[in-house]
Structure formats: C-alpha cells, structure tokens
C-alpha cells in the first residue's frame, strides 16, 4: 500500500498517509467548450493522528487527455484548498496579530493572485524583523542585512537562499506591501521563508523560555528541600 508524507494544517504535524486515509473523486468535462476537455480531481485526506482526525479537502483542475476509449489526467492547471481554505499552518505560540493576519492572507491568495500573496509575505517578513529583532525600518533587504551576524547561521542561510532566488532579491528592495509581479513559485517560496522564521525565532524562543521555567521550578524545589532539611 503506497504511503506519502503529508502535513496536517490542523495539528501542524507531518504524517504518513496511506490510501485508507485518502479519498479521491474525479469529474470529467467532455461537453464541447472553448477550452477543451478538463478533469477535476478532488481529494479528501483524514489526518491519521488519533488526537486530530480532521479532514482536509482540495481540488485541482487538469487538462483531459483522451486516447481512444481511455482518458488520462493531463497538465495541471490550478489547485484550490477548500477545507481549510488555505495551507496556512498553525503554530504552538502566540504571534503578533498583524503577522498572523498577513501570513494567513498570503496563503489564502497564493493561487488566486501570487503578486498579492508575495506583497503580503514581504510585509509580513518586515513586520517580523521589526518585532523580533527591533531593526530600523527600511527596504526589506536592508532590514535583513541588519541581522546578519546576529541570526543563527543556518537560519541566515535559509534567508540568503531566498534572497538569491532570481527576482525575489530585487523585489525585496521595496518597502511595505508594494504590489509587484510574482509567479506562484516565488510567492510560495516567500511563504516557506515566513514559516521557517516563525519556527526558528518565535517557536524556538518560546521553547527556550519553557525550558528555563522548568529549570527554575526544579531549582526552586531543590532549594526549598534543602531549607527544610536545615
């Protein structure tokens, strides 16, 4: 039975999904029309995590290839996330509301308008830099340069790999959410960078705080015990 790795948008965990947790339906358009035959593929996926078990629903549109009496799924044309309405992840930490809003809207508009999604992502990245690192406002590239040498080297490499990607680096010179052309690949790359930085900065900081609180509690308990023995 085939398995594939799938990320659950509800419990925010990577899961191995088998055919038992996946249901596919196909609808073909064969009526004469201006664009030609089309195939719509809808996919239900139920999270295998017993503490989650939420379902996701997506649909994708393809060309339909007809050869004799057989039909085949052709070129992919478009994908829609229906339930939940985007692939925005949830994170186990409180984030500033504006960062959450821009991130979710960037995910929501990814397929509908990549250039709007990319603009929202650039603004979200700038908001993260100003909130987490307290950088001086400016162009996004300039704001990133202010944390060079301070950010974790692996995190900085992730930032650099995106900044070196074609036109993305040039567009990062703009301030705010200026609307510029972007293709779905660029917009998706920016969303991926946001998710990486949330994990590396906000989630990691929260986990460090929790570990420190645990150490303090243990230290406090040990000190109290020693005081009682004395």
PDB file of N, CA and C in Angstrom, residues 9-107:
ATOM      1  N   UNK A   9      -2.669  20.639   8.390  1.00  0.00           N
ATOM      2  CA  UNK A   9      -2.790  22.050   8.753  1.00  0.00           C
ATOM      3  C   UNK A   9      -3.476  22.274  10.093  1.00  0.00           C
ATOM      4  N   UNK A  10      -4.037  21.232  10.677  1.00  0.00           N
ATOM      5  CA  UNK A  10      -4.743  21.361  11.948  1.00  0.00           C
ATOM      6  C   UNK A  10      -3.817  21.094  13.141  1.00  0.00           C
ATOM      7  N   UNK A  11      -3.175  19.925  13.143  1.00  0.00           N
ATOM      8  CA  UNK A  11      -2.287  19.607  14.264  1.00  0.00           C
ATOM      9  C   UNK A  11      -0.836  19.988  13.971  1.00  0.00           C
ATOM     10  N   UNK A  12      -0.609  20.526  12.773  1.00  0.00           N
ATOM     11  CA  UNK A  12       0.708  21.060  12.406  1.00  0.00           C
ATOM     12  C   UNK A  12       1.818  20.017  12.501  1.00  0.00           C
ATOM     13  N   UNK A  13       1.511  18.798  12.069  1.00  0.00           N
ATOM     14  CA  UNK A  13       2.498  17.718  12.137  1.00  0.00           C
ATOM     15  C   UNK A  13       2.575  17.008  10.794  1.00  0.00           C
ATOM     16  N   UNK A  14       3.779  16.527  10.472  1.00  0.00           N
ATOM     17  CA  UNK A  14       3.955  15.714   9.271  1.00  0.00           C
ATOM     18  C   UNK A  14       3.452  14.305   9.552  1.00  0.00           C
ATOM     19  N   UNK A  15       2.636  13.794   8.662  1.00  0.00           N
ATOM     20  CA  UNK A  15       2.023  12.487   8.860  1.00  0.00           C
ATOM     21  C   UNK A  15       2.233  11.622   7.620  1.00  0.00           C
ATOM     22  N   UNK A  16       2.317  10.300   7.835  1.00  0.00           N
ATOM     23  CA  UNK A  16       2.357   9.354   6.723  1.00  0.00           C
ATOM     24  C   UNK A  16       0.933   8.928   6.419  1.00  0.00           C
ATOM     25  N   UNK A  17       0.470   9.244   5.217  1.00  0.00           N
ATOM     26  CA  UNK A  17      -0.901   8.954   4.819  1.00  0.00           C
ATOM     27  C   UNK A  17      -0.921   7.788   3.841  1.00  0.00           C
ATOM     28  N   UNK A  18      -1.799   6.818   4.074  1.00  0.00           N
ATOM     29  CA  UNK A  18      -1.978   5.687   3.161  1.00  0.00           C
ATOM     30  C   UNK A  18      -3.302   5.868   2.413  1.00  0.00           C
ATOM     31  N   UNK A  19      -3.583   4.946   1.527  1.00  0.00           N
ATOM     32  CA  UNK A  19      -4.832   5.015   0.765  1.00  0.00           C
ATOM     33  C   UNK A  19      -6.062   4.917   1.667  1.00  0.00           C
ATOM     34  N   UNK A  20      -5.900   4.334   2.851  1.00  0.00           N
ATOM     35  CA  UNK A  20      -7.023   4.244   3.790  1.00  0.00           C
ATOM     36  C   UNK A  20      -7.425   5.607   4.348  1.00  0.00           C
ATOM     37  N   UNK A  21      -6.505   6.552   4.315  1.00  0.00           N
ATOM     38  CA  UNK A  21      -6.800   7.871   4.840  1.00  0.00           C
ATOM     39  C   UNK A  21      -7.016   8.909   3.752  1.00  0.00           C
ATOM     40  N   UNK A  22      -7.207   8.412   2.533  1.00  0.00           N
ATOM     41  CA  UNK A  22      -7.299   9.333   1.397  1.00  0.00           C
ATOM     42  C   UNK A  22      -8.419   8.886   0.461  1.00  0.00           C
ATOM     43  N   UNK A  23      -9.241   9.822   0.032  1.00  0.00           N
ATOM     44  CA  UNK A  23     -10.349   9.505  -0.865  1.00  0.00           C
ATOM     45  C   UNK A  23     -10.316  10.466  -2.045  1.00  0.00           C
ATOM     46  N   UNK A  24     -10.291   9.899  -3.253  1.00  0.00           N
ATOM     47  CA  UNK A  24     -10.158  10.695  -4.473  1.00  0.00           C
ATOM     48  C   UNK A  24     -11.392  10.522  -5.341  1.00  0.00           C
ATOM     49  N   UNK A  25     -11.881  11.638  -5.892  1.00  0.00           N
ATOM     50  CA  UNK A  25     -13.005  11.595  -6.825  1.00  0.00           C
ATOM     51  C   UNK A  25     -12.620  12.384  -8.071  1.00  0.00           C
ATOM     52  N   UNK A  26     -13.082  11.900  -9.214  1.00  0.00           N
ATOM     53  CA  UNK A  26     -12.737  12.527 -10.497  1.00  0.00           C
ATOM     54  C   UNK A  26     -14.010  12.881 -11.257  1.00  0.00           C
ATOM     55  N   UNK A  27     -14.049  14.091 -11.783  1.00  0.00           N
ATOM     56  CA  UNK A  27     -15.163  14.527 -12.629  1.00  0.00           C
ATOM     57  C   UNK A  27     -14.588  15.073 -13.928  1.00  0.00           C
ATOM     58  N   UNK A  28     -15.054  14.575 -15.050  1.00  0.00           N
ATOM     59  CA  UNK A  28     -14.538  14.981 -16.353  1.00  0.00           C
ATOM     60  C   UNK A  28     -15.537  15.861 -17.102  1.00  0.00           C
ATOM     61  N   UNK A  29     -15.027  16.921 -17.694  1.00  0.00           N
ATOM     62  CA  UNK A  29     -15.825  17.780 -18.558  1.00  0.00           C
ATOM     63  C   UNK A  29     -15.533  17.391 -20.010  1.00  0.00           C
ATOM     64  N   UNK A  30     -16.521  16.816 -20.671  1.00  0.00           N
ATOM     65  CA  UNK A  30     -16.350  16.400 -22.074  1.00  0.00           C
ATOM     66  C   UNK A  30     -17.320  17.134 -22.996  1.00  0.00           C
ATOM     67  N   UNK A  31     -18.143  18.004 -22.438  1.00  0.00           N
ATOM     68  CA  UNK A  31     -19.034  18.803 -23.271  1.00  0.00           C
ATOM     69  C   UNK A  31     -18.205  19.766 -24.128  1.00  0.00           C
ATOM     70  N   UNK A  32     -18.623  20.023 -25.351  1.00  0.00           N
ATOM     71  CA  UNK A  32     -17.901  20.984 -26.196  1.00  0.00           C
ATOM     72  C   UNK A  32     -17.825  22.354 -25.517  1.00  0.00           C
ATOM     73  N   UNK A  33     -16.628  22.914 -25.445  1.00  0.00           N
ATOM     74  CA  UNK A  33     -16.450  24.225 -24.815  1.00  0.00           C
ATOM     75  C   UNK A  33     -15.223  24.903 -25.400  1.00  0.00           C
ATOM     76  N   UNK A  34     -15.011  26.162 -25.038  1.00  0.00           N
ATOM     77  CA  UNK A  34     -13.941  26.957 -25.638  1.00  0.00           C
ATOM     78  C   UNK A  34     -12.550  26.486 -25.246  1.00  0.00           C
ATOM     79  N   UNK A  35     -12.412  25.823 -24.090  1.00  0.00           N
ATOM     80  CA  UNK A  35     -11.088  25.451 -23.592  1.00  0.00           C
ATOM     81  C   UNK A  35     -10.724  23.989 -23.809  1.00  0.00           C
ATOM     82  N   UNK A  36     -11.688  23.174 -24.133  1.00  0.00           N
ATOM     83  CA  UNK A  36     -11.406  21.766 -24.347  1.00  0.00           C
ATOM     84  C   UNK A  36     -11.701  20.907 -23.140  1.00  0.00           C
ATOM     85  N   UNK A  37     -11.479  19.603 -23.235  1.00  0.00           N
ATOM     86  CA  UNK A  37     -11.780  18.680 -22.130  1.00  0.00           C
ATOM     87  C   UNK A  37     -10.993  19.033 -20.866  1.00  0.00           C
ATOM     88  N   UNK A  38     -11.640  18.865 -19.735  1.00  0.00           N
ATOM     89  CA  UNK A  38     -10.998  19.168 -18.459  1.00  0.00           C
ATOM     90  C   UNK A  38     -11.304  18.057 -17.468  1.00  0.00           C
ATOM     91  N   UNK A  39     -10.400  17.894 -16.491  1.00  0.00           N
ATOM     92  CA  UNK A  39     -10.598  16.925 -15.414  1.00  0.00           C
ATOM     93  C   UNK A  39     -10.454  17.630 -14.075  1.00  0.00           C
ATOM     94  N   UNK A  40     -11.442  17.420 -13.215  1.00  0.00           N
ATOM     95  CA  UNK A  40     -11.400  17.951 -11.858  1.00  0.00           C
ATOM     96  C   UNK A  40     -11.152  16.799 -10.893  1.00  0.00           C
ATOM     97  N   UNK A  41     -10.111  16.925 -10.106  1.00  0.00           N
ATOM     98  CA  UNK A  41      -9.752  15.891  -9.129  1.00  0.00           C
ATOM     99  C   UNK A  41      -9.937  16.469  -7.726  1.00  0.00           C
ATOM    100  N   UNK A  42     -10.812  15.865  -6.933  1.00  0.00           N
ATOM    101  CA  UNK A  42     -10.997  16.296  -5.542  1.00  0.00           C
ATOM    102  C   UNK A  42     -10.414  15.234  -4.617  1.00  0.00           C
ATOM    103  N   UNK A  43      -9.769  15.693  -3.562  1.00  0.00           N
ATOM    104  CA  UNK A  43      -9.078  14.778  -2.652  1.00  0.00           C
ATOM    105  C   UNK A  43      -9.432  15.102  -1.204  1.00  0.00           C
ATOM    106  N   UNK A  44      -9.993  14.131  -0.513  1.00  0.00           N
ATOM    107  CA  UNK A  44     -10.182  14.205   0.937  1.00  0.00           C
ATOM    108  C   UNK A  44      -9.003  13.496   1.595  1.00  0.00           C
ATOM    109  N   UNK A  45      -8.437  14.107   2.616  1.00  0.00           N
ATOM    110  CA  UNK A  45      -7.401  13.456   3.425  1.00  0.00           C
ATOM    111  C   UNK A  45      -7.801  13.595   4.885  1.00  0.00           C
ATOM    112  N   UNK A  46      -7.837  12.477   5.609  1.00  0.00           N
ATOM    113  CA  UNK A  46      -8.132  12.486   7.035  1.00  0.00           C
ATOM    114  C   UNK A  46      -6.824  12.304   7.793  1.00  0.00           C
ATOM    115  N   UNK A  47      -6.560  13.214   8.708  1.00  0.00           N
ATOM    116  CA  UNK A  47      -5.311  13.139   9.464  1.00  0.00           C
ATOM    117  C   UNK A  47      -5.265  11.842  10.272  1.00  0.00           C
ATOM    118  N   UNK A  48      -4.189  11.064  10.142  1.00  0.00           N
ATOM    119  CA  UNK A  48      -4.102   9.793  10.881  1.00  0.00           C
ATOM    120  C   UNK A  48      -3.779   9.959  12.360  1.00  0.00           C
ATOM    121  N   UNK A  49      -3.466  11.167  12.781  1.00  0.00           N
ATOM    122  CA  UNK A  49      -3.192  11.414  14.195  1.00  0.00           C
ATOM    123  C   UNK A  49      -4.476  11.174  14.981  1.00  0.00           C
ATOM    124  N   UNK A  50      -4.519  10.190  15.901  1.00  0.00           N
ATOM    125  CA  UNK A  50      -5.761   9.886  16.639  1.00  0.00           C
ATOM    126  C   UNK A  50      -6.269  11.047  17.480  1.00  0.00           C
ATOM    127  N   UNK A  51      -5.407  11.994  17.798  1.00  0.00           N
ATOM    128  CA  UNK A  51      -5.839  13.158  18.576  1.00  0.00           C
ATOM    129  C   UNK A  51      -6.316  14.298  17.683  1.00  0.00           C
ATOM    130  N   UNK A  52      -6.267  14.094  16.393  1.00  0.00           N
ATOM    131  CA  UNK A  52      -6.704  15.121  15.445  1.00  0.00           C
ATOM    132  C   UNK A  52      -7.895  14.620  14.621  1.00  0.00           C
ATOM    133  N   UNK A  53      -7.614  13.762  13.651  1.00  0.00           N
ATOM    134  CA  UNK A  53      -8.632  13.146  12.792  1.00  0.00           C
ATOM    135  C   UNK A  53      -9.466  14.173  12.018  1.00  0.00           C
ATOM    136  N   UNK A  54      -8.934  15.372  11.802  1.00  0.00           N
ATOM    137  CA  UNK A  54      -9.614  16.371  10.983  1.00  0.00           C
ATOM    138  C   UNK A  54      -9.423  16.021   9.502  1.00  0.00           C
ATOM    139  N   UNK A  55     -10.362  16.438   8.672  1.00  0.00           N
ATOM    140  CA  UNK A  55     -10.209  16.170   7.243  1.00  0.00           C
ATOM    141  C   UNK A  55      -9.868  17.450   6.490  1.00  0.00           C
ATOM    142  N   UNK A  56      -9.136  17.279   5.414  1.00  0.00           N
ATOM    143  CA  UNK A  56      -8.819  18.369   4.504  1.00  0.00           C
ATOM    144  C   UNK A  56      -9.384  18.023   3.133  1.00  0.00           C
ATOM    145  N   UNK A  57      -9.756  19.048   2.393  1.00  0.00           N
ATOM    146  CA  UNK A  57     -10.304  18.850   1.056  1.00  0.00           C
ATOM    147  C   UNK A  57      -9.642  19.824   0.094  1.00  0.00           C
ATOM    148  N   UNK A  58      -9.115  19.290  -0.997  1.00  0.00           N
ATOM    149  CA  UNK A  58      -8.528  20.122  -2.043  1.00  0.00           C
ATOM    150  C   UNK A  58      -9.055  19.669  -3.393  1.00  0.00           C
ATOM    151  N   UNK A  59      -8.985  20.561  -4.362  1.00  0.00           N
ATOM    152  CA  UNK A  59      -9.417  20.228  -5.719  1.00  0.00           C
ATOM    153  C   UNK A  59      -8.391  20.773  -6.698  1.00  0.00           C
ATOM    154  N   UNK A  60      -8.173  20.055  -7.758  1.00  0.00           N
ATOM    155  CA  UNK A  60      -7.228  20.510  -8.780  1.00  0.00           C
ATOM    156  C   UNK A  60      -7.836  20.314 -10.169  1.00  0.00           C
ATOM    157  N   UNK A  61      -7.549  21.258 -11.044  1.00  0.00           N
ATOM    158  CA  UNK A  61      -8.052  21.222 -12.413  1.00  0.00           C
ATOM    159  C   UNK A  61      -6.921  20.872 -13.362  1.00  0.00           C
ATOM    160  N   UNK A  62      -7.195  19.959 -14.292  1.00  0.00           N
ATOM    161  CA  UNK A  62      -6.192  19.498 -15.247  1.00  0.00           C
ATOM    162  C   UNK A  62      -6.811  19.460 -16.644  1.00  0.00           C
ATOM    163  N   UNK A  63      -5.940  19.439 -17.642  1.00  0.00           N
ATOM    164  CA  UNK A  63      -6.446  19.113 -18.967  1.00  0.00           C
ATOM    165  C   UNK A  63      -6.806  17.631 -18.974  1.00  0.00           C
ATOM    166  N   UNK A  64      -7.663  17.246 -19.904  1.00  0.00           N
ATOM    167  CA  UNK A  64      -8.073  15.848 -20.008  1.00  0.00           C
ATOM    168  C   UNK A  64      -7.589  15.307 -21.344  1.00  0.00           C
ATOM    169  N   UNK A  65      -6.765  14.281 -21.277  1.00  0.00           N
ATOM    170  CA  UNK A  65      -6.241  13.658 -22.487  1.00  0.00           C
ATOM    171  C   UNK A  65      -7.082  12.421 -22.810  1.00  0.00           C
ATOM    172  N   UNK A  66      -7.639  12.382 -24.004  1.00  0.00           N
ATOM    173  CA  UNK A  66      -8.488  11.258 -24.420  1.00  0.00           C
ATOM    174  C   UNK A  66      -7.816  10.537 -25.581  1.00  0.00           C
ATOM    175  N   UNK A  67      -7.517   9.266 -25.357  1.00  0.00           N
ATOM    176  CA  UNK A  67      -6.893   8.433 -26.388  1.00  0.00           C
ATOM    177  C   UNK A  67      -7.765   7.196 -26.584  1.00  0.00           C
ATOM    178  N   UNK A  68      -8.464   7.147 -27.697  1.00  0.00           N
ATOM    179  CA  UNK A  68      -9.371   6.035 -27.942  1.00  0.00           C
ATOM    180  C   UNK A  68     -10.487   6.020 -26.910  1.00  0.00           C
ATOM    181  N   UNK A  69     -10.627   4.907 -26.213  1.00  0.00           N
ATOM    182  CA  UNK A  69     -11.650   4.778 -25.172  1.00  0.00           C
ATOM    183  C   UNK A  69     -11.120   5.099 -23.779  1.00  0.00           C
ATOM    184  N   UNK A  70      -9.883   5.532 -23.710  1.00  0.00           N
ATOM    185  CA  UNK A  70      -9.263   5.815 -22.414  1.00  0.00           C
ATOM    186  C   UNK A  70      -9.060   7.316 -22.227  1.00  0.00           C
ATOM    187  N   UNK A  71      -9.128   7.730 -20.986  1.00  0.00           N
ATOM    188  CA  UNK A  71      -8.876   9.131 -20.657  1.00  0.00           C
ATOM    189  C   UNK A  71      -7.802   9.208 -19.574  1.00  0.00           C
ATOM    190  N   UNK A  72      -6.996  10.264 -19.648  1.00  0.00           N
ATOM    191  CA  UNK A  72      -5.873  10.421 -18.731  1.00  0.00           C
ATOM    192  C   UNK A  72      -5.839  11.847 -18.183  1.00  0.00           C
ATOM    193  N   UNK A  73      -5.324  11.965 -16.967  1.00  0.00           N
ATOM    194  CA  UNK A  73      -5.127  13.292 -16.372  1.00  0.00           C
ATOM    195  C   UNK A  73      -3.963  13.970 -17.070  1.00  0.00           C
ATOM    196  N   UNK A  74      -4.220  15.161 -17.601  1.00  0.00           N
ATOM    197  CA  UNK A  74      -3.196  15.885 -18.338  1.00  0.00           C
ATOM    198  C   UNK A  74      -2.500  16.942 -17.506  1.00  0.00           C
ATOM    199  N   UNK A  75      -2.157  18.055 -18.119  1.00  0.00           N
ATOM    200  CA  UNK A  75      -1.395  19.129 -17.482  1.00  0.00           C
ATOM    201  C   UNK A  75      -2.175  19.754 -16.333  1.00  0.00           C
ATOM    202  N   UNK A  76      -1.466  19.972 -15.232  1.00  0.00           N
ATOM    203  CA  UNK A  76      -2.086  20.625 -14.075  1.00  0.00           C
ATOM    204  C   UNK A  76      -2.304  22.098 -14.391  1.00  0.00           C
ATOM    205  N   UNK A  77      -3.502  22.604 -14.096  1.00  0.00           N
ATOM    206  CA  UNK A  77      -3.839  23.992 -14.385  1.00  0.00           C
ATOM    207  C   UNK A  77      -4.007  24.842 -13.130  1.00  0.00           C
ATOM    208  N   UNK A  78      -4.660  24.305 -12.118  1.00  0.00           N
ATOM    209  CA  UNK A  78      -4.941  25.104 -10.923  1.00  0.00           C
ATOM    210  C   UNK A  78      -5.290  24.192  -9.757  1.00  0.00           C
ATOM    211  N   UNK A  79      -4.987  24.660  -8.556  1.00  0.00           N
ATOM    212  CA  UNK A  79      -5.333  23.921  -7.338  1.00  0.00           C
ATOM    213  C   UNK A  79      -6.029  24.853  -6.362  1.00  0.00           C
ATOM    214  N   UNK A  80      -7.039  24.332  -5.678  1.00  0.00           N
ATOM    215  CA  UNK A  80      -7.748  25.093  -4.654  1.00  0.00           C
ATOM    216  C   UNK A  80      -7.723  24.321  -3.333  1.00  0.00           C
ATOM    217  N   UNK A  81      -7.383  25.007  -2.265  1.00  0.00           N
ATOM    218  CA  UNK A  81      -7.548  24.447  -0.925  1.00  0.00           C
ATOM    219  C   UNK A  81      -8.943  24.831  -0.462  1.00  0.00           C
ATOM    220  N   UNK A  82      -9.803  23.854  -0.227  1.00  0.00           N
ATOM    221  CA  UNK A  82     -11.202  24.130   0.118  1.00  0.00           C
ATOM    222  C   UNK A  82     -11.467  24.031   1.618  1.00  0.00           C
ATOM    223  N   UNK A  83     -10.957  22.987   2.250  1.00  0.00           N
ATOM    224  CA  UNK A  83     -11.111  22.808   3.697  1.00  0.00           C
ATOM    225  C   UNK A  83      -9.782  22.302   4.257  1.00  0.00           C
ATOM    226  N   UNK A  84      -9.092  23.094   5.077  1.00  0.00           N
ATOM    227  CA  UNK A  84      -9.338  24.501   5.367  1.00  0.00           C
ATOM    228  C   UNK A  84      -9.082  25.345   4.120  1.00  0.00           C
ATOM    229  N   UNK A  85      -9.476  26.629   4.129  1.00  0.00           N
ATOM    230  CA  UNK A  85      -9.427  27.423   2.906  1.00  0.00           C
ATOM    231  C   UNK A  85      -8.035  27.794   2.427  1.00  0.00           C
ATOM    232  N   UNK A  86      -7.003  27.473   3.169  1.00  0.00           N
ATOM    233  CA  UNK A  86      -5.633  27.701   2.717  1.00  0.00           C
ATOM    234  C   UNK A  86      -4.731  26.695   3.412  1.00  0.00           C
ATOM    235  N   UNK A  87      -3.462  26.681   3.009  1.00  0.00           N
ATOM    236  CA  UNK A  87      -2.496  25.786   3.629  1.00  0.00           C
ATOM    237  C   UNK A  87      -1.715  26.473   4.750  1.00  0.00           C
ATOM    238  N   UNK A  88      -2.278  27.539   5.285  1.00  0.00           N
ATOM    239  CA  UNK A  88      -1.613  28.236   6.392  1.00  0.00           C
ATOM    240  C   UNK A  88      -1.461  27.300   7.590  1.00  0.00           C
ATOM    241  N   UNK A  89      -0.284  27.286   8.170  1.00  0.00           N
ATOM    242  CA  UNK A  89      -0.022  26.430   9.315  1.00  0.00           C
ATOM    243  C   UNK A  89      -0.436  27.115  10.618  1.00  0.00           C
ATOM    244  N   UNK A  90      -0.704  26.304  11.607  1.00  0.00           N
ATOM    245  CA  UNK A  90      -0.910  26.831  12.951  1.00  0.00           C
ATOM    246  C   UNK A  90       0.384  26.603  13.725  1.00  0.00           C
ATOM    247  N   UNK A  91       0.681  27.506  14.650  1.00  0.00           N
ATOM    248  CA  UNK A  91       1.924  27.421  15.405  1.00  0.00           C
ATOM    249  C   UNK A  91       1.627  27.400  16.898  1.00  0.00           C
ATOM    250  N   UNK A  92       2.409  26.640  17.662  1.00  0.00           N
ATOM    251  CA  UNK A  92       2.137  26.478  19.099  1.00  0.00           C
ATOM    252  C   UNK A  92       2.662  27.637  19.930  1.00  0.00           C
ATOM    253  N   UNK A  93       2.470  28.853  19.439  1.00  0.00           N
ATOM    254  CA  UNK A  93       2.973  30.019  20.149  1.00  0.00           C
ATOM    255  C   UNK A  93       2.130  31.218  19.722  1.00  0.00           C
ATOM    256  N   UNK A  94       1.964  32.178  20.625  1.00  0.00           N
ATOM    257  CA  UNK A  94       1.224  33.397  20.301  1.00  0.00           C
ATOM    258  C   UNK A  94       2.102  34.302  19.442  1.00  0.00           C
ATOM    259  N   UNK A  95       1.541  34.778  18.345  1.00  0.00           N
ATOM    260  CA  UNK A  95       2.252  35.667  17.435  1.00  0.00           C
ATOM    261  C   UNK A  95       1.532  37.007  17.383  1.00  0.00           C
ATOM    262  N   UNK A  96       2.258  38.091  17.052  1.00  0.00           N
ATOM    263  CA  UNK A  96       1.587  39.384  16.891  1.00  0.00           C
ATOM    264  C   UNK A  96       0.456  39.281  15.865  1.00  0.00           C
ATOM    265  N   UNK A  97      -0.702  39.849  16.158  1.00  0.00           N
ATOM    266  CA  UNK A  97      -1.873  39.705  15.276  1.00  0.00           C
ATOM    267  C   UNK A  97      -1.620  40.086  13.823  1.00  0.00           C
ATOM    268  N   UNK A  98      -0.856  41.176  13.571  1.00  0.00           N
ATOM    269  CA  UNK A  98      -0.637  41.616  12.198  1.00  0.00           C
ATOM    270  C   UNK A  98       0.192  40.595  11.419  1.00  0.00           C
ATOM    271  N   UNK A  99       1.134  39.953  12.086  1.00  0.00           N
ATOM    272  CA  UNK A  99       1.946  38.923  11.436  1.00  0.00           C
ATOM    273  C   UNK A  99       1.072  37.734  11.061  1.00  0.00           C
ATOM    274  N   UNK A 100       0.224  37.308  11.984  1.00  0.00           N
ATOM    275  CA  UNK A 100      -0.681  36.185  11.721  1.00  0.00           C
ATOM    276  C   UNK A 100      -1.620  36.517  10.561  1.00  0.00           C
ATOM    277  N   UNK A 101      -2.177  37.715  10.584  1.00  0.00           N
ATOM    278  CA  UNK A 101      -3.140  38.115   9.550  1.00  0.00           C
ATOM    279  C   UNK A 101      -2.495  38.150   8.167  1.00  0.00           C
ATOM    280  N   UNK A 102      -1.315  38.761   8.069  1.00  0.00           N
ATOM    281  CA  UNK A 102      -0.656  38.850   6.759  1.00  0.00           C
ATOM    282  C   UNK A 102      -0.205  37.481   6.268  1.00  0.00           C
ATOM    283  N   UNK A 103       0.286  36.637   7.177  1.00  0.00           N
ATOM    284  CA  UNK A 103       0.700  35.283   6.789  1.00  0.00           C
ATOM    285  C   UNK A 103      -0.484  34.491   6.255  1.00  0.00           C
ATOM    286  N   UNK A 104      -1.604  34.520   6.967  1.00  0.00           N
ATOM    287  CA  UNK A 104      -2.767  33.752   6.537  1.00  0.00           C
ATOM    288  C   UNK A 104      -3.335  34.272   5.216  1.00  0.00           C
ATOM    289  N   UNK A 105      -3.352  35.596   5.044  1.00  0.00           N
ATOM    290  CA  UNK A 105      -3.856  36.154   3.793  1.00  0.00           C
ATOM    291  C   UNK A 105      -2.914  35.856   2.637  1.00  0.00           C
ATOM    292  N   UNK A 106      -1.603  35.810   2.909  1.00  0.00           N
ATOM    293  CA  UNK A 106      -0.643  35.438   1.866  1.00  0.00           C
ATOM    294  C   UNK A 106      -0.896  34.005   1.404  1.00  0.00           C
ATOM    295  N   UNK A 107      -1.186  33.117   2.340  1.00  0.00           N
ATOM    296  CA  UNK A 107      -1.503  31.726   1.987  1.00  0.00           C
ATOM    297  C   UNK A 107      -2.830  31.653   1.232  1.00  0.00           C
TER     298      UNK A 107
END
